[in-house]
Amino acid sequence: YFKETAEATCNPHRYEHSIRVAETAEKIAAAQHVDVRLAYQAGLLHDITKAMPKEEGTKILEVYRPEWLKYSEKIWHSYTAVIWMKQNMGFYDERILHAIEHHTLGDGAGKLCRIIYIADKIEPGRGYDTTKHMQLACKDLRACSDLIHEESKEYRKTKEGVHE
């Protein structure tokens, strides 16, 4: 059911990314003694509303999380997915919903949140060698999450001219 839903709501490129995130999350979860089924499901569904039109996302956020409207539209999907899944799938597993909500900023608490954040950033289709990240994630989620935060910050500084 989850695969069919992800495939129906994502374009082919995004769906393949979601499969890779799910598989990466599953591997990290196994190494971290976290429920691999939950990790796979959260990875599979993490971008379920990524293609949602801006108008629809705006309506959801205006009702449920107006404070998110100040953030970039690129990260709205991490919250709209939670609402969409509750309303359209009748899905209420808070462990998975929490991980999905926090996968873009990496600001969630708990192992599953860190696993999905990391897996999204290091899945094999990203186009760069993530071997060291995968090894670190399997040993120390916090250290890997911190490393990815730092690398993301540096990337934004060099590519987008953002200074924090």
Short mmCIF file of N, CA and C in Angstrom, two decimals:
data_model
loop_
_atom_site.label_atom_id
_atom_site.label_comp_id
_atom_site.label_asym_id
_atom_site.label_seq_id
_atom_site.Cartn_x
_atom_site.Cartn_y
_atom_site.Cartn_z
N TYR A 1 0.83 -1.20 0.00
CA TYR A 1 0.00 0.00 0.00
C TYR A 1 0.87 1.26 0.00
N PHE A 2 1.89 1.29 0.83
CA PHE A 2 2.76 2.46 0.91
C PHE A 2 3.53 2.68 -0.39
N LYS A 3 4.01 1.61 -0.98
CA LYS A 3 4.74 1.75 -2.25
C LYS A 3 3.82 2.30 -3.34
N GLU A 4 2.61 1.76 -3.41
CA GLU A 4 1.65 2.22 -4.42
C GLU A 4 1.30 3.69 -4.20
N THR A 5 1.13 4.08 -2.94
CA THR A 5 0.81 5.47 -2.63
C THR A 5 1.97 6.39 -3.00
N ALA A 6 3.17 6.00 -2.64
CA ALA A 6 4.35 6.81 -2.99
C ALA A 6 4.50 6.92 -4.50
N GLU A 7 4.30 5.82 -5.19
CA GLU A 7 4.44 5.84 -6.65
C GLU A 7 3.37 6.72 -7.29
N ALA A 8 2.17 6.72 -6.73
CA ALA A 8 1.07 7.50 -7.29
C ALA A 8 1.23 9.00 -7.03
N THR A 9 1.89 9.37 -5.95
CA THR A 9 2.00 10.79 -5.60
C THR A 9 3.33 11.43 -6.01
N CYS A 10 4.30 10.61 -6.37
CA CYS A 10 5.62 11.13 -6.74
C CYS A 10 5.88 10.90 -8.23
N ASN A 11 6.65 11.80 -8.82
CA ASN A 11 7.10 11.53 -10.19
C ASN A 11 8.10 10.38 -10.14
N PRO A 12 8.42 9.77 -11.28
CA PRO A 12 9.32 8.60 -11.26
C PRO A 12 10.67 8.86 -10.59
N HIS A 13 11.26 10.02 -10.84
CA HIS A 13 12.55 10.35 -10.21
C HIS A 13 12.41 10.41 -8.69
N ARG A 14 11.39 11.07 -8.20
CA ARG A 14 11.16 11.21 -6.75
C ARG A 14 10.83 9.86 -6.13
N TYR A 15 10.06 9.05 -6.85
CA TYR A 15 9.72 7.72 -6.33
C TYR A 15 10.98 6.87 -6.17
N GLU A 16 11.86 6.88 -7.17
CA GLU A 16 13.11 6.12 -7.08
C GLU A 16 13.97 6.63 -5.93
N HIS A 17 14.01 7.94 -5.75
CA HIS A 17 14.72 8.53 -4.61
C HIS A 17 14.13 8.00 -3.31
N SER A 18 12.82 7.96 -3.22
CA SER A 18 12.16 7.50 -1.99
C SER A 18 12.47 6.03 -1.70
N ILE A 19 12.53 5.22 -2.73
CA ILE A 19 12.91 3.81 -2.56
C ILE A 19 14.34 3.73 -2.02
N ARG A 20 15.25 4.52 -2.58
CA ARG A 20 16.64 4.51 -2.11
C ARG A 20 16.76 5.01 -0.68
N VAL A 21 15.97 6.03 -0.33
CA VAL A 21 15.97 6.53 1.06
C VAL A 21 15.47 5.43 1.98
N ALA A 22 14.40 4.76 1.60
CA ALA A 22 13.84 3.67 2.42
C ALA A 22 14.87 2.57 2.63
N GLU A 23 15.56 2.18 1.57
CA GLU A 23 16.56 1.12 1.67
C GLU A 23 17.75 1.55 2.51
N THR A 24 18.18 2.79 2.37
CA THR A 24 19.28 3.32 3.16
C THR A 24 18.87 3.40 4.63
N ALA A 25 17.67 3.89 4.89
CA ALA A 25 17.16 3.98 6.26
C ALA A 25 17.07 2.59 6.90
N GLU A 26 16.66 1.62 6.12
CA GLU A 26 16.55 0.25 6.62
C GLU A 26 17.92 -0.28 7.08
N LYS A 27 18.96 -0.01 6.29
CA LYS A 27 20.31 -0.47 6.64
C LYS A 27 20.83 0.22 7.91
N ILE A 28 20.62 1.53 7.99
CA ILE A 28 21.06 2.26 9.17
C ILE A 28 20.29 1.78 10.40
N ALA A 29 18.99 1.60 10.26
CA ALA A 29 18.15 1.15 11.37
C ALA A 29 18.61 -0.20 11.89
N ALA A 30 18.95 -1.11 10.99
CA ALA A 30 19.41 -2.43 11.41
C ALA A 30 20.69 -2.31 12.25
N ALA A 31 21.60 -1.45 11.80
CA ALA A 31 22.85 -1.25 12.54
C ALA A 31 22.62 -0.57 13.89
N GLN A 32 21.57 0.24 13.98
CA GLN A 32 21.27 1.00 15.19
C GLN A 32 20.22 0.32 16.08
N HIS A 33 19.80 -0.88 15.70
CA HIS A 33 18.80 -1.64 16.47
C HIS A 33 17.49 -0.87 16.60
N VAL A 34 17.07 -0.28 15.49
CA VAL A 34 15.80 0.43 15.38
C VAL A 34 14.91 -0.40 14.46
N ASP A 35 13.63 -0.37 14.67
CA ASP A 35 12.68 -1.14 13.87
C ASP A 35 12.87 -0.84 12.38
N VAL A 36 13.35 -1.81 11.63
CA VAL A 36 13.66 -1.60 10.22
C VAL A 36 12.41 -1.36 9.39
N ARG A 37 11.29 -1.93 9.80
CA ARG A 37 10.03 -1.72 9.09
C ARG A 37 9.60 -0.26 9.18
N LEU A 38 9.70 0.31 10.37
CA LEU A 38 9.35 1.73 10.54
C LEU A 38 10.28 2.62 9.72
N ALA A 39 11.56 2.31 9.74
CA ALA A 39 12.54 3.11 8.99
C ALA A 39 12.25 3.04 7.49
N TYR A 40 11.95 1.85 6.99
CA TYR A 40 11.65 1.69 5.58
C TYR A 40 10.40 2.48 5.20
N GLN A 41 9.36 2.35 6.00
CA GLN A 41 8.10 3.04 5.71
C GLN A 41 8.27 4.56 5.75
N ALA A 42 8.97 5.05 6.75
CA ALA A 42 9.19 6.50 6.84
C ALA A 42 10.02 6.99 5.66
N GLY A 43 11.03 6.24 5.28
CA GLY A 43 11.84 6.62 4.12
C GLY A 43 11.04 6.63 2.83
N LEU A 44 10.18 5.65 2.69
CA LEU A 44 9.36 5.55 1.49
C LEU A 44 8.38 6.71 1.37
N LEU A 45 7.84 7.17 2.49
CA LEU A 45 6.79 8.18 2.49
C LEU A 45 7.28 9.61 2.74
N HIS A 46 8.55 9.80 2.97
CA HIS A 46 9.05 11.11 3.42
C HIS A 46 8.78 12.26 2.44
N ASP A 47 8.72 11.99 1.15
CA ASP A 47 8.51 13.05 0.14
C ASP A 47 7.13 12.97 -0.51
N ILE A 48 6.18 12.38 0.16
CA ILE A 48 4.89 12.07 -0.44
C ILE A 48 4.14 13.31 -0.96
N THR A 49 4.39 14.49 -0.38
CA THR A 49 3.74 15.71 -0.87
C THR A 49 4.73 16.68 -1.50
N LYS A 50 5.88 16.19 -1.88
CA LYS A 50 6.90 17.06 -2.49
C LYS A 50 6.38 17.75 -3.75
N ALA A 51 5.54 17.06 -4.52
CA ALA A 51 5.01 17.62 -5.77
C ALA A 51 3.70 18.37 -5.57
N MET A 52 3.29 18.54 -4.33
CA MET A 52 2.02 19.24 -4.06
C MET A 52 2.11 20.68 -4.57
N PRO A 53 1.09 21.16 -5.28
CA PRO A 53 1.10 22.55 -5.74
C PRO A 53 1.20 23.54 -4.57
N LYS A 54 1.87 24.64 -4.80
CA LYS A 54 2.08 25.65 -3.76
C LYS A 54 0.76 26.09 -3.14
N GLU A 55 -0.27 26.26 -3.94
CA GLU A 55 -1.56 26.73 -3.44
C GLU A 55 -2.13 25.75 -2.42
N GLU A 56 -2.04 24.46 -2.71
CA GLU A 56 -2.56 23.44 -1.80
C GLU A 56 -1.74 23.40 -0.51
N GLY A 57 -0.42 23.47 -0.65
CA GLY A 57 0.45 23.51 0.53
C GLY A 57 0.18 24.73 1.38
N THR A 58 -0.03 25.86 0.74
CA THR A 58 -0.33 27.10 1.47
C THR A 58 -1.62 26.94 2.28
N LYS A 59 -2.65 26.37 1.68
CA LYS A 59 -3.92 26.17 2.39
C LYS A 59 -3.75 25.29 3.62
N ILE A 60 -3.00 24.21 3.47
CA ILE A 60 -2.77 23.31 4.60
C ILE A 60 -2.02 24.03 5.71
N LEU A 61 -0.97 24.74 5.34
CA LEU A 61 -0.17 25.43 6.35
C LEU A 61 -0.94 26.58 7.01
N GLU A 62 -1.76 27.27 6.25
CA GLU A 62 -2.56 28.35 6.85
C GLU A 62 -3.45 27.84 7.96
N VAL A 63 -3.97 26.64 7.79
CA VAL A 63 -4.88 26.05 8.78
C VAL A 63 -4.12 25.41 9.93
N TYR A 64 -3.11 24.58 9.62
CA TYR A 64 -2.48 23.74 10.63
C TYR A 64 -1.16 24.26 11.18
N ARG A 65 -0.41 24.98 10.40
CA ARG A 65 0.90 25.45 10.83
C ARG A 65 1.27 26.76 10.16
N PRO A 66 0.56 27.85 10.43
CA PRO A 66 0.83 29.11 9.73
C PRO A 66 2.27 29.61 9.93
N GLU A 67 2.89 29.26 11.03
CA GLU A 67 4.27 29.71 11.26
C GLU A 67 5.24 29.13 10.24
N TRP A 68 4.88 28.04 9.56
CA TRP A 68 5.74 27.43 8.55
C TRP A 68 5.73 28.21 7.25
N LEU A 69 4.77 29.07 7.06
CA LEU A 69 4.70 29.84 5.81
C LEU A 69 5.92 30.74 5.63
N LYS A 70 6.61 31.06 6.71
CA LYS A 70 7.80 31.91 6.63
C LYS A 70 9.02 31.14 6.10
N TYR A 71 8.95 29.81 6.11
CA TYR A 71 10.05 28.99 5.61
C TYR A 71 9.98 28.83 4.10
N SER A 72 11.06 28.39 3.54
CA SER A 72 11.13 28.11 2.11
C SER A 72 10.11 27.05 1.72
N GLU A 73 9.50 27.24 0.58
CA GLU A 73 8.54 26.26 0.05
C GLU A 73 9.19 24.89 -0.13
N LYS A 74 10.50 24.86 -0.27
CA LYS A 74 11.22 23.60 -0.48
C LYS A 74 11.09 22.65 0.70
N ILE A 75 10.80 23.18 1.88
CA ILE A 75 10.68 22.30 3.04
C ILE A 75 9.25 22.11 3.52
N TRP A 76 8.29 22.77 2.90
CA TRP A 76 6.89 22.63 3.32
C TRP A 76 6.43 21.18 3.32
N HIS A 77 6.92 20.41 2.35
CA HIS A 77 6.44 19.03 2.20
C HIS A 77 6.67 18.18 3.44
N SER A 78 7.62 18.55 4.28
CA SER A 78 7.86 17.75 5.47
C SER A 78 6.70 17.88 6.47
N TYR A 79 5.98 18.99 6.42
CA TYR A 79 4.81 19.11 7.28
C TYR A 79 3.52 18.76 6.54
N THR A 80 3.39 19.18 5.29
CA THR A 80 2.15 18.88 4.56
C THR A 80 1.97 17.37 4.43
N ALA A 81 3.08 16.64 4.38
CA ALA A 81 2.99 15.17 4.29
C ALA A 81 2.26 14.59 5.50
N VAL A 82 2.55 15.13 6.67
CA VAL A 82 1.92 14.63 7.90
C VAL A 82 0.41 14.81 7.84
N ILE A 83 -0.04 15.98 7.46
CA ILE A 83 -1.48 16.25 7.36
C ILE A 83 -2.10 15.41 6.25
N TRP A 84 -1.44 15.36 5.09
CA TRP A 84 -1.97 14.61 3.97
C TRP A 84 -2.13 13.13 4.34
N MET A 85 -1.13 12.58 5.01
CA MET A 85 -1.20 11.16 5.38
C MET A 85 -2.33 10.89 6.37
N LYS A 86 -2.54 11.80 7.29
CA LYS A 86 -3.65 11.62 8.23
C LYS A 86 -4.99 11.71 7.51
N GLN A 87 -5.13 12.70 6.64
CA GLN A 87 -6.41 12.94 5.97
C GLN A 87 -6.70 11.96 4.84
N ASN A 88 -5.68 11.56 4.09
CA ASN A 88 -5.90 10.75 2.90
C ASN A 88 -5.59 9.27 3.06
N MET A 89 -4.78 8.95 4.06
CA MET A 89 -4.42 7.55 4.27
C MET A 89 -4.96 7.01 5.59
N GLY A 90 -5.47 7.91 6.43
CA GLY A 90 -5.88 7.48 7.76
C GLY A 90 -4.70 6.95 8.56
N PHE A 91 -3.54 7.56 8.32
CA PHE A 91 -2.28 7.09 8.92
C PHE A 91 -1.92 7.96 10.12
N TYR A 92 -1.73 7.32 11.28
CA TYR A 92 -1.49 8.06 12.50
C TYR A 92 -0.32 7.56 13.34
N ASP A 93 0.59 6.82 12.75
CA ASP A 93 1.74 6.34 13.52
C ASP A 93 2.66 7.53 13.79
N GLU A 94 2.63 8.02 15.01
CA GLU A 94 3.37 9.24 15.36
C GLU A 94 4.88 9.09 15.21
N ARG A 95 5.39 7.89 15.34
CA ARG A 95 6.84 7.69 15.17
C ARG A 95 7.25 8.03 13.74
N ILE A 96 6.49 7.52 12.79
CA ILE A 96 6.79 7.78 11.38
C ILE A 96 6.46 9.22 11.01
N LEU A 97 5.32 9.70 11.46
CA LEU A 97 4.93 11.08 11.14
C LEU A 97 5.94 12.09 11.69
N HIS A 98 6.43 11.85 12.89
CA HIS A 98 7.43 12.75 13.50
C HIS A 98 8.72 12.74 12.68
N ALA A 99 9.15 11.56 12.26
CA ALA A 99 10.37 11.46 11.45
C ALA A 99 10.22 12.18 10.12
N ILE A 100 9.06 12.03 9.50
CA ILE A 100 8.81 12.70 8.22
C ILE A 100 8.77 14.21 8.41
N GLU A 101 8.11 14.66 9.46
CA GLU A 101 8.00 16.11 9.71
C GLU A 101 9.37 16.76 9.87
N HIS A 102 10.33 16.03 10.40
CA HIS A 102 11.64 16.62 10.71
C HIS A 102 12.75 16.21 9.75
N HIS A 103 12.40 15.59 8.62
CA HIS A 103 13.46 15.09 7.74
C HIS A 103 14.18 16.16 6.94
N THR A 104 13.60 17.32 6.76
CA THR A 104 14.28 18.33 5.94
C THR A 104 15.28 19.15 6.75
N LEU A 105 14.93 19.48 7.97
CA LEU A 105 15.81 20.30 8.80
C LEU A 105 16.70 19.48 9.73
N GLY A 106 16.34 18.23 9.92
CA GLY A 106 17.13 17.39 10.82
C GLY A 106 17.05 17.82 12.26
N ASP A 107 15.90 18.37 12.64
CA ASP A 107 15.75 18.94 13.98
C ASP A 107 14.86 18.09 14.89
N GLY A 108 14.59 16.86 14.50
CA GLY A 108 13.74 16.00 15.31
C GLY A 108 14.52 15.24 16.36
N ALA A 109 13.81 14.84 17.39
CA ALA A 109 14.42 14.06 18.46
C ALA A 109 14.22 12.57 18.19
N GLY A 110 15.18 11.79 18.55
CA GLY A 110 15.06 10.35 18.45
C GLY A 110 15.80 9.75 17.27
N LYS A 111 16.04 8.47 17.40
CA LYS A 111 16.83 7.74 16.40
C LYS A 111 16.15 7.71 15.03
N LEU A 112 14.84 7.44 15.00
CA LEU A 112 14.17 7.33 13.70
C LEU A 112 14.23 8.66 12.95
N CYS A 113 14.06 9.76 13.65
CA CYS A 113 14.17 11.08 13.00
C CYS A 113 15.55 11.28 12.38
N ARG A 114 16.57 10.94 13.14
CA ARG A 114 17.93 11.10 12.62
C ARG A 114 18.18 10.17 11.44
N ILE A 115 17.67 8.97 11.53
CA ILE A 115 17.86 8.00 10.44
C ILE A 115 17.26 8.52 9.14
N ILE A 116 16.05 9.05 9.19
CA ILE A 116 15.40 9.53 7.96
C ILE A 116 16.11 10.77 7.44
N TYR A 117 16.48 11.67 8.32
CA TYR A 117 17.24 12.86 7.90
C TYR A 117 18.53 12.44 7.19
N ILE A 118 19.28 11.54 7.80
CA ILE A 118 20.55 11.10 7.23
C ILE A 118 20.33 10.35 5.92
N ALA A 119 19.41 9.39 5.93
CA ALA A 119 19.16 8.58 4.73
C ALA A 119 18.77 9.44 3.54
N ASP A 120 17.97 10.49 3.78
CA ASP A 120 17.57 11.39 2.71
C ASP A 120 18.78 12.10 2.10
N LYS A 121 19.76 12.40 2.92
CA LYS A 121 20.93 13.14 2.44
C LYS A 121 22.00 12.25 1.83
N ILE A 122 22.02 10.96 2.19
CA ILE A 122 23.13 10.12 1.74
C ILE A 122 22.73 8.95 0.86
N GLU A 123 21.47 8.89 0.45
CA GLU A 123 21.07 7.75 -0.40
C GLU A 123 21.95 7.72 -1.64
N PRO A 124 22.20 6.52 -2.18
CA PRO A 124 23.20 6.36 -3.25
C PRO A 124 22.97 7.17 -4.52
N GLY A 125 21.78 7.64 -4.78
CA GLY A 125 21.52 8.39 -5.99
C GLY A 125 21.90 9.86 -5.92
N ARG A 126 22.45 10.29 -4.81
CA ARG A 126 22.81 11.69 -4.63
C ARG A 126 23.96 12.15 -5.50
N GLY A 127 24.75 11.21 -6.00
CA GLY A 127 25.80 11.59 -6.94
C GLY A 127 27.14 11.90 -6.31
N TYR A 128 27.34 11.57 -5.06
CA TYR A 128 28.65 11.74 -4.45
C TYR A 128 28.89 10.57 -3.49
N ASP A 129 30.14 10.36 -3.15
CA ASP A 129 30.51 9.22 -2.31
C ASP A 129 30.07 9.48 -0.86
N THR A 130 29.16 8.65 -0.40
CA THR A 130 28.64 8.80 0.96
C THR A 130 29.06 7.64 1.86
N THR A 131 30.12 6.93 1.46
CA THR A 131 30.59 5.78 2.22
C THR A 131 30.90 6.16 3.66
N LYS A 132 31.63 7.26 3.86
CA LYS A 132 32.01 7.65 5.24
C LYS A 132 30.77 8.01 6.05
N HIS A 133 29.77 8.62 5.40
CA HIS A 133 28.54 8.98 6.11
C HIS A 133 27.80 7.73 6.55
N MET A 134 27.71 6.75 5.66
CA MET A 134 27.01 5.51 5.97
C MET A 134 27.70 4.79 7.12
N GLN A 135 29.01 4.72 7.07
CA GLN A 135 29.75 4.06 8.15
C GLN A 135 29.54 4.78 9.48
N LEU A 136 29.59 6.10 9.44
CA LEU A 136 29.39 6.88 10.66
C LEU A 136 27.95 6.73 11.17
N ALA A 137 26.98 6.77 10.27
CA ALA A 137 25.57 6.63 10.68
C ALA A 137 25.32 5.30 11.38
N CYS A 138 25.97 4.26 10.91
CA CYS A 138 25.78 2.94 11.52
C CYS A 138 26.42 2.86 12.90
N LYS A 139 27.36 3.75 13.19
CA LYS A 139 28.03 3.76 14.49
C LYS A 139 27.48 4.82 15.43
N ASP A 140 27.22 6.04 14.90
CA ASP A 140 26.87 7.18 15.75
C ASP A 140 25.95 8.13 14.98
N LEU A 141 24.65 8.02 15.22
CA LEU A 141 23.67 8.83 14.51
C LEU A 141 23.86 10.32 14.75
N ARG A 142 24.10 10.69 15.98
CA ARG A 142 24.26 12.12 16.30
C ARG A 142 25.47 12.71 15.59
N ALA A 143 26.58 12.00 15.60
CA ALA A 143 27.79 12.51 14.93
C ALA A 143 27.56 12.63 13.43
N CYS A 144 26.88 11.66 12.84
CA CYS A 144 26.60 11.73 11.41
C CYS A 144 25.64 12.87 11.09
N SER A 145 24.61 13.02 11.89
CA SER A 145 23.66 14.11 11.70
C SER A 145 24.36 15.46 11.82
N ASP A 146 25.23 15.60 12.81
CA ASP A 146 25.99 16.85 12.98
C ASP A 146 26.90 17.12 11.78
N LEU A 147 27.54 16.07 11.28
CA LEU A 147 28.40 16.21 10.10
C LEU A 147 27.60 16.69 8.89
N ILE A 148 26.45 16.10 8.67
CA ILE A 148 25.61 16.48 7.53
C ILE A 148 25.11 17.92 7.69
N HIS A 149 24.75 18.31 8.92
CA HIS A 149 24.35 19.71 9.16
C HIS A 149 25.47 20.66 8.76
N GLU A 150 26.69 20.36 9.18
CA GLU A 150 27.84 21.21 8.88
C GLU A 150 28.11 21.25 7.38
N GLU A 151 28.07 20.10 6.74
CA GLU A 151 28.31 20.06 5.30
C GLU A 151 27.22 20.82 4.54
N SER A 152 25.99 20.72 4.99
CA SER A 152 24.89 21.45 4.35
C SER A 152 25.09 22.95 4.50
N LYS A 153 25.51 23.36 5.67
CA LYS A 153 25.75 24.78 5.93
C LYS A 153 26.86 25.30 5.00
N GLU A 154 27.93 24.53 4.88
CA GLU A 154 29.03 24.91 4.00
C GLU A 154 28.59 24.94 2.54
N TYR A 155 27.80 23.96 2.15
CA TYR A 155 27.29 23.91 0.78
C TYR A 155 26.47 25.16 0.46
N ARG A 156 25.58 25.52 1.39
CA ARG A 156 24.74 26.71 1.17
C ARG A 156 25.59 27.97 1.08
N LYS A 157 26.63 28.05 1.87
CA LYS A 157 27.51 29.22 1.82
C LYS A 157 28.20 29.33 0.47
N THR A 158 28.70 28.23 -0.05
CA THR A 158 29.44 28.28 -1.31
C THR A 158 28.55 28.34 -2.53
N LYS A 159 27.43 27.64 -2.53
CA LYS A 159 26.58 27.55 -3.70
C LYS A 159 25.51 28.63 -3.77
N GLU A 160 25.04 29.07 -2.63
CA GLU A 160 23.94 30.03 -2.62
C GLU A 160 24.34 31.38 -2.06
N GLY A 161 25.58 31.49 -1.61
CA GLY A 161 26.03 32.75 -1.04
C GLY A 161 25.36 33.08 0.28
N VAL A 162 24.90 32.06 0.99
CA VAL A 162 24.22 32.28 2.27
C VAL A 162 25.27 32.34 3.36
N HIS A 163 25.15 33.31 4.22
CA HIS A 163 26.05 33.45 5.35
C HIS A 163 25.24 33.38 6.63
N GLU A 164 25.65 32.46 7.51
CA GLU A 164 24.90 32.28 8.78
C GLU A 164 25.71 32.80 9.93
#
